[in-house]
């Protein structure tokens, strides 16, 4: 059964460093998403992406964040200069279409720890 | 804007007992409603969804939920739980016409005891 994969499962970095979180969406999906969950808090939407463009982004998704689909299979989230408050579980999701009848399939997440 | 409140952070229950996980939402526009489950070290998996039509929806693993528009609720139920149902459960809403953005509740940990 096709699934969304994410690497690494756990990333530890120093404050101020750049990190890239990687996701491989389901192969025929066209819409891609990043969410994050700070420990003990809600899962929060970060960004949606379609046709090599950001469709929507939240207030959290400031200039420190960027997304890219570099090679037609990977979907990456880059944080340019990490802060302590970026420590969270980051989930990637993908869907075949945009409508509500199209299920978003989630990856297992990358736990980012910023020291 | 939309918001979701899951009233219980943890729900302990004995095996084979019934369970209800509560979810309330607020929105000024029509919404679609979802329940996701997260097992340890796995991603979120869709349990069920309400898009339109019958307000009682059935999902995987014997779960069902009822959409109540007047009470803005979408509670999740199962008549008899198993140890394997132990997981984190998330209620989510999505505004009609948006780009797919899901708004999640805080999550409820269901702990099934033998």
Short mmCIF file of C-alpha atoms in Angstrom, two decimals:
data_model
loop_
_atom_site.label_atom_id
_atom_site.label_comp_id
_atom_site.label_asym_id
_atom_site.label_seq_id
_atom_site.Cartn_x
_atom_site.Cartn_y
_atom_site.Cartn_z
CA UNK A 1 0.00 0.00 0.00
CA UNK A 2 1.45 3.38 -0.95
CA UNK A 3 2.46 5.58 1.93
CA UNK A 4 4.05 8.92 2.68
CA UNK A 5 7.56 8.61 4.07
CA UNK A 6 9.63 11.16 5.97
CA UNK A 7 13.31 11.39 6.80
CA UNK A 8 14.92 11.65 9.22
CA UNK A 9 12.66 10.38 11.97
CA UNK A 10 14.51 12.54 14.49
CA UNK A 11 16.70 15.58 13.82
CA UNK A 12 18.71 17.38 16.47
CA UNK A 13 20.21 20.74 15.60
CA UNK A 14 21.74 23.79 17.21
CA UNK A 15 19.85 27.07 17.35
CA UNK A 16 20.61 29.17 14.29
CA UNK A 17 21.40 26.21 12.04
CA UNK A 18 19.52 25.39 8.86
CA UNK A 19 17.57 22.16 8.65
CA UNK A 20 15.86 20.41 5.77
CA UNK A 21 13.09 17.95 6.47
CA UNK A 22 12.35 15.54 3.67
CA UNK A 23 9.17 13.88 2.57
CA UNK A 24 8.32 11.49 -0.24
CA UNK A 25 4.60 11.85 -1.00
CA UNK A 26 2.51 9.15 -2.64
CA UNK A 27 3.66 9.03 -6.23
CA UNK A 28 0.54 10.17 -8.12
CA UNK A 29 -0.50 12.80 -5.61
CA UNK A 30 -0.53 16.43 -6.64
CA UNK A 31 -1.17 18.37 -3.43
CA UNK A 32 1.29 18.55 -0.57
CA UNK A 33 1.13 19.86 2.96
CA UNK A 34 3.25 20.43 6.05
CA UNK A 35 1.85 20.48 9.56
CA UNK A 36 3.61 20.62 12.89
CA UNK A 37 2.81 19.69 16.47
CA UNK A 38 4.65 21.28 19.35
CA UNK A 39 4.71 18.89 22.30
CA UNK A 40 1.43 19.02 24.16
CA UNK A 41 -0.21 21.34 21.63
CA UNK A 42 -2.45 21.04 18.60
CA UNK A 43 -1.40 19.88 15.17
CA UNK A 44 -1.03 23.16 13.21
CA UNK A 45 -1.19 23.75 9.47
CA UNK A 46 1.94 25.32 8.01
CA UNK A 47 1.61 25.32 4.23
CA UNK A 48 -0.06 23.75 1.21
CA UNK A 49 1.68 23.36 -2.14
CA UNK A 50 0.46 22.60 -5.65
CA UNK A 51 1.95 22.92 -9.11
CA UNK A 52 5.24 24.16 -7.67
CA UNK A 53 3.60 27.01 -5.85
CA UNK A 54 2.44 27.69 -2.33
CA UNK A 55 -1.38 27.61 -2.27
CA UNK A 56 -1.83 28.76 1.29
CA UNK A 57 0.41 29.37 4.29
CA UNK A 58 -0.24 30.07 7.93
CA UNK A 59 1.09 32.90 10.06
CA UNK A 60 3.68 30.47 11.42
CA UNK A 61 5.18 30.04 7.95
CA UNK A 62 7.33 33.17 7.91
CA UNK A 63 10.42 34.01 5.89
CA UNK A 64 12.46 31.46 7.82
CA UNK A 65 10.48 28.66 6.21
CA UNK A 66 10.48 27.50 2.62
CA UNK A 67 9.21 24.49 0.71
CA UNK A 68 10.38 22.90 -2.47
CA UNK A 69 9.72 19.95 -4.72
CA UNK A 70 13.22 19.64 -6.12
CA UNK A 71 13.00 16.51 -8.23
CA UNK A 72 9.40 15.44 -8.75
CA UNK A 73 9.42 12.93 -5.91
CA UNK A 74 10.69 14.69 -2.80
CA UNK A 75 8.93 17.50 -0.97
CA UNK A 76 11.11 19.41 1.47
CA UNK A 77 10.63 21.88 4.28
CA UNK A 78 13.59 24.12 5.02
CA UNK A 79 14.02 26.18 8.15
CA UNK A 80 16.80 28.69 7.52
CA UNK A 81 17.81 29.63 11.04
CA UNK A 82 16.20 27.42 13.65
CA UNK A 83 14.86 28.76 16.93
CA UNK A 84 14.17 26.90 20.15
CA UNK A 85 10.44 27.29 19.51
CA UNK A 86 10.76 25.39 16.22
CA UNK A 87 11.17 22.19 18.22
CA UNK A 88 8.17 20.09 17.22
CA UNK A 89 6.98 17.06 15.30
CA UNK A 90 6.64 17.95 11.62
CA UNK A 91 4.17 16.00 9.49
CA UNK A 92 4.06 15.89 5.73
CA UNK A 93 0.83 14.98 3.94
CA UNK A 94 -0.26 14.52 0.35
CA UNK A 95 -3.53 14.14 -1.52
CA UNK A 96 -4.57 13.29 -5.05
CA UNK A 97 -6.89 16.27 -5.34
CA UNK A 98 -7.83 19.34 -3.38
CA UNK A 99 -11.48 18.67 -2.61
CA UNK A 100 -12.66 17.22 0.71
CA UNK A 101 -13.36 13.87 -0.95
CA UNK A 102 -9.61 13.54 -1.44
CA UNK A 103 -8.04 12.12 1.68
CA UNK A 104 -4.84 13.64 2.98
CA UNK A 105 -2.35 10.87 3.72
CA UNK A 106 0.12 11.67 6.47
CA UNK A 107 3.69 10.56 6.99
CA UNK A 108 4.99 9.33 10.37
CA UNK A 109 6.61 12.68 11.15
CA UNK A 110 10.07 14.07 11.85
CA UNK A 111 10.80 15.09 15.41
CA UNK A 112 12.92 18.24 15.32
CA UNK A 113 14.80 19.17 18.47
CA UNK A 114 16.53 22.56 18.55
CA UNK A 115 19.13 22.98 21.28
CA UNK B 1 -11.84 31.25 11.03
CA UNK B 2 -12.43 27.77 12.35
CA UNK B 3 -11.48 26.17 15.64
CA UNK B 4 -11.83 22.73 17.19
CA UNK B 5 -12.04 21.74 20.83
CA UNK B 6 -11.59 18.22 22.09
CA UNK B 7 -12.92 18.30 25.59
CA UNK B 8 -10.97 15.36 27.00
CA UNK B 9 -7.19 15.07 26.84
CA UNK B 10 -7.23 11.49 28.12
CA UNK B 11 -9.96 8.87 28.22
CA UNK B 12 -9.22 5.65 30.12
CA UNK B 13 -11.62 2.80 29.45
CA UNK B 14 -11.72 -0.96 30.02
CA UNK B 15 -11.63 -3.39 27.13
CA UNK B 16 -15.04 -4.18 25.63
CA UNK B 17 -16.61 -1.07 27.17
CA UNK B 18 -18.17 1.64 25.00
CA UNK B 19 -16.38 4.93 24.47
CA UNK B 20 -17.20 8.44 23.28
CA UNK B 21 -14.57 11.01 22.38
CA UNK B 22 -15.98 14.49 22.24
CA UNK B 23 -15.33 17.15 19.63
CA UNK B 24 -16.87 20.59 19.22
CA UNK B 25 -16.09 23.08 16.51
CA UNK B 26 -16.80 26.67 15.62
CA UNK B 27 -17.00 28.16 12.17
CA UNK B 28 -18.77 30.96 10.37
CA UNK B 29 -18.87 28.93 7.13
CA UNK B 30 -19.79 25.39 6.19
CA UNK B 31 -17.22 22.83 7.21
CA UNK B 32 -16.24 19.28 6.58
CA UNK B 33 -15.37 17.18 9.64
CA UNK B 34 -12.80 14.46 10.16
CA UNK B 35 -11.45 12.10 12.79
CA UNK B 36 -7.87 10.90 12.54
CA UNK B 37 -6.07 8.28 14.64
CA UNK B 38 -2.38 8.16 15.40
CA UNK B 39 -0.80 4.94 16.62
CA UNK B 40 2.65 5.15 18.27
CA UNK B 41 5.41 6.07 15.80
CA UNK B 42 2.98 6.28 12.90
CA UNK B 43 1.37 9.05 10.89
CA UNK B 44 -2.20 10.24 11.22
CA UNK B 45 -4.70 7.88 9.62
CA UNK B 46 -8.20 8.88 8.56
CA UNK B 47 -10.89 7.12 10.62
CA UNK B 48 -13.97 8.73 9.11
CA UNK B 49 -15.31 11.96 7.67
CA UNK B 50 -18.53 13.90 7.33
CA UNK B 51 -18.93 15.77 4.06
CA UNK B 52 -22.69 15.85 3.53
CA UNK B 53 -25.80 13.69 3.73
CA UNK B 54 -26.49 11.37 6.64
CA UNK B 55 -25.29 12.82 9.90
CA UNK B 56 -24.22 9.40 11.20
CA UNK B 57 -21.03 8.30 9.53
CA UNK B 58 -19.26 5.01 9.91
CA UNK B 59 -15.52 4.56 9.65
CA UNK B 60 -12.85 1.96 9.96
CA UNK B 61 -12.29 -0.31 12.96
CA UNK B 62 -15.93 -0.11 14.09
CA UNK B 63 -15.90 3.62 14.87
CA UNK B 64 -18.76 5.96 14.05
CA UNK B 65 -19.47 9.65 14.57
CA UNK B 66 -22.52 11.84 14.50
CA UNK B 67 -22.59 15.36 13.11
CA UNK B 68 -24.83 17.64 15.13
CA UNK B 69 -25.07 21.03 13.47
CA UNK B 70 -27.14 22.70 16.18
CA UNK B 71 -24.64 21.69 18.85
CA UNK B 72 -21.65 22.10 16.53
CA UNK B 73 -20.39 18.71 17.61
CA UNK B 74 -18.90 15.65 15.96
CA UNK B 75 -18.42 13.07 18.70
CA UNK B 76 -16.67 9.79 17.98
CA UNK B 77 -18.08 6.54 19.39
CA UNK B 78 -17.33 2.86 19.50
CA UNK B 79 -19.64 0.36 21.22
CA UNK B 80 -16.88 -2.01 22.36
CA UNK B 81 -13.19 -1.08 22.40
CA UNK B 82 -10.16 -3.32 22.07
CA UNK B 83 -6.67 -2.99 23.46
CA UNK B 84 -5.52 -2.22 19.93
CA UNK B 85 -7.64 0.96 19.90
CA UNK B 86 -5.18 2.57 22.31
CA UNK B 87 -3.96 5.61 20.38
CA UNK B 88 -4.23 9.37 19.99
CA UNK B 89 -7.40 10.61 18.28
CA UNK B 90 -7.67 13.95 16.52
CA UNK B 91 -10.78 15.76 15.39
CA UNK B 92 -10.31 18.16 12.47
CA UNK B 93 -12.35 20.56 10.38
CA UNK B 94 -11.87 22.00 6.96
CA UNK B 95 -13.71 25.02 5.61
CA UNK B 96 -15.57 24.49 2.37
CA UNK B 97 -13.76 25.96 -0.60
CA UNK B 98 -10.33 26.22 0.96
CA UNK B 99 -7.03 24.78 -0.20
CA UNK B 100 -7.16 21.64 1.93
CA UNK B 101 -6.02 23.19 5.19
CA UNK B 102 -7.12 21.10 8.16
CA UNK B 103 -7.67 22.65 11.59
CA UNK B 104 -7.06 20.13 14.35
CA UNK B 105 -8.15 19.78 17.93
CA UNK B 106 -5.73 19.10 20.75
CA UNK B 107 -6.12 15.35 20.53
CA UNK B 108 -7.52 12.77 22.95
CA UNK B 109 -5.47 9.85 24.20
CA UNK B 110 -7.62 6.74 24.43
CA UNK B 111 -6.15 4.28 26.92
CA UNK B 112 -7.81 0.87 26.78
CA UNK B 113 -7.11 -1.26 29.83
CA UNK B 114 -7.49 -5.04 30.04
#
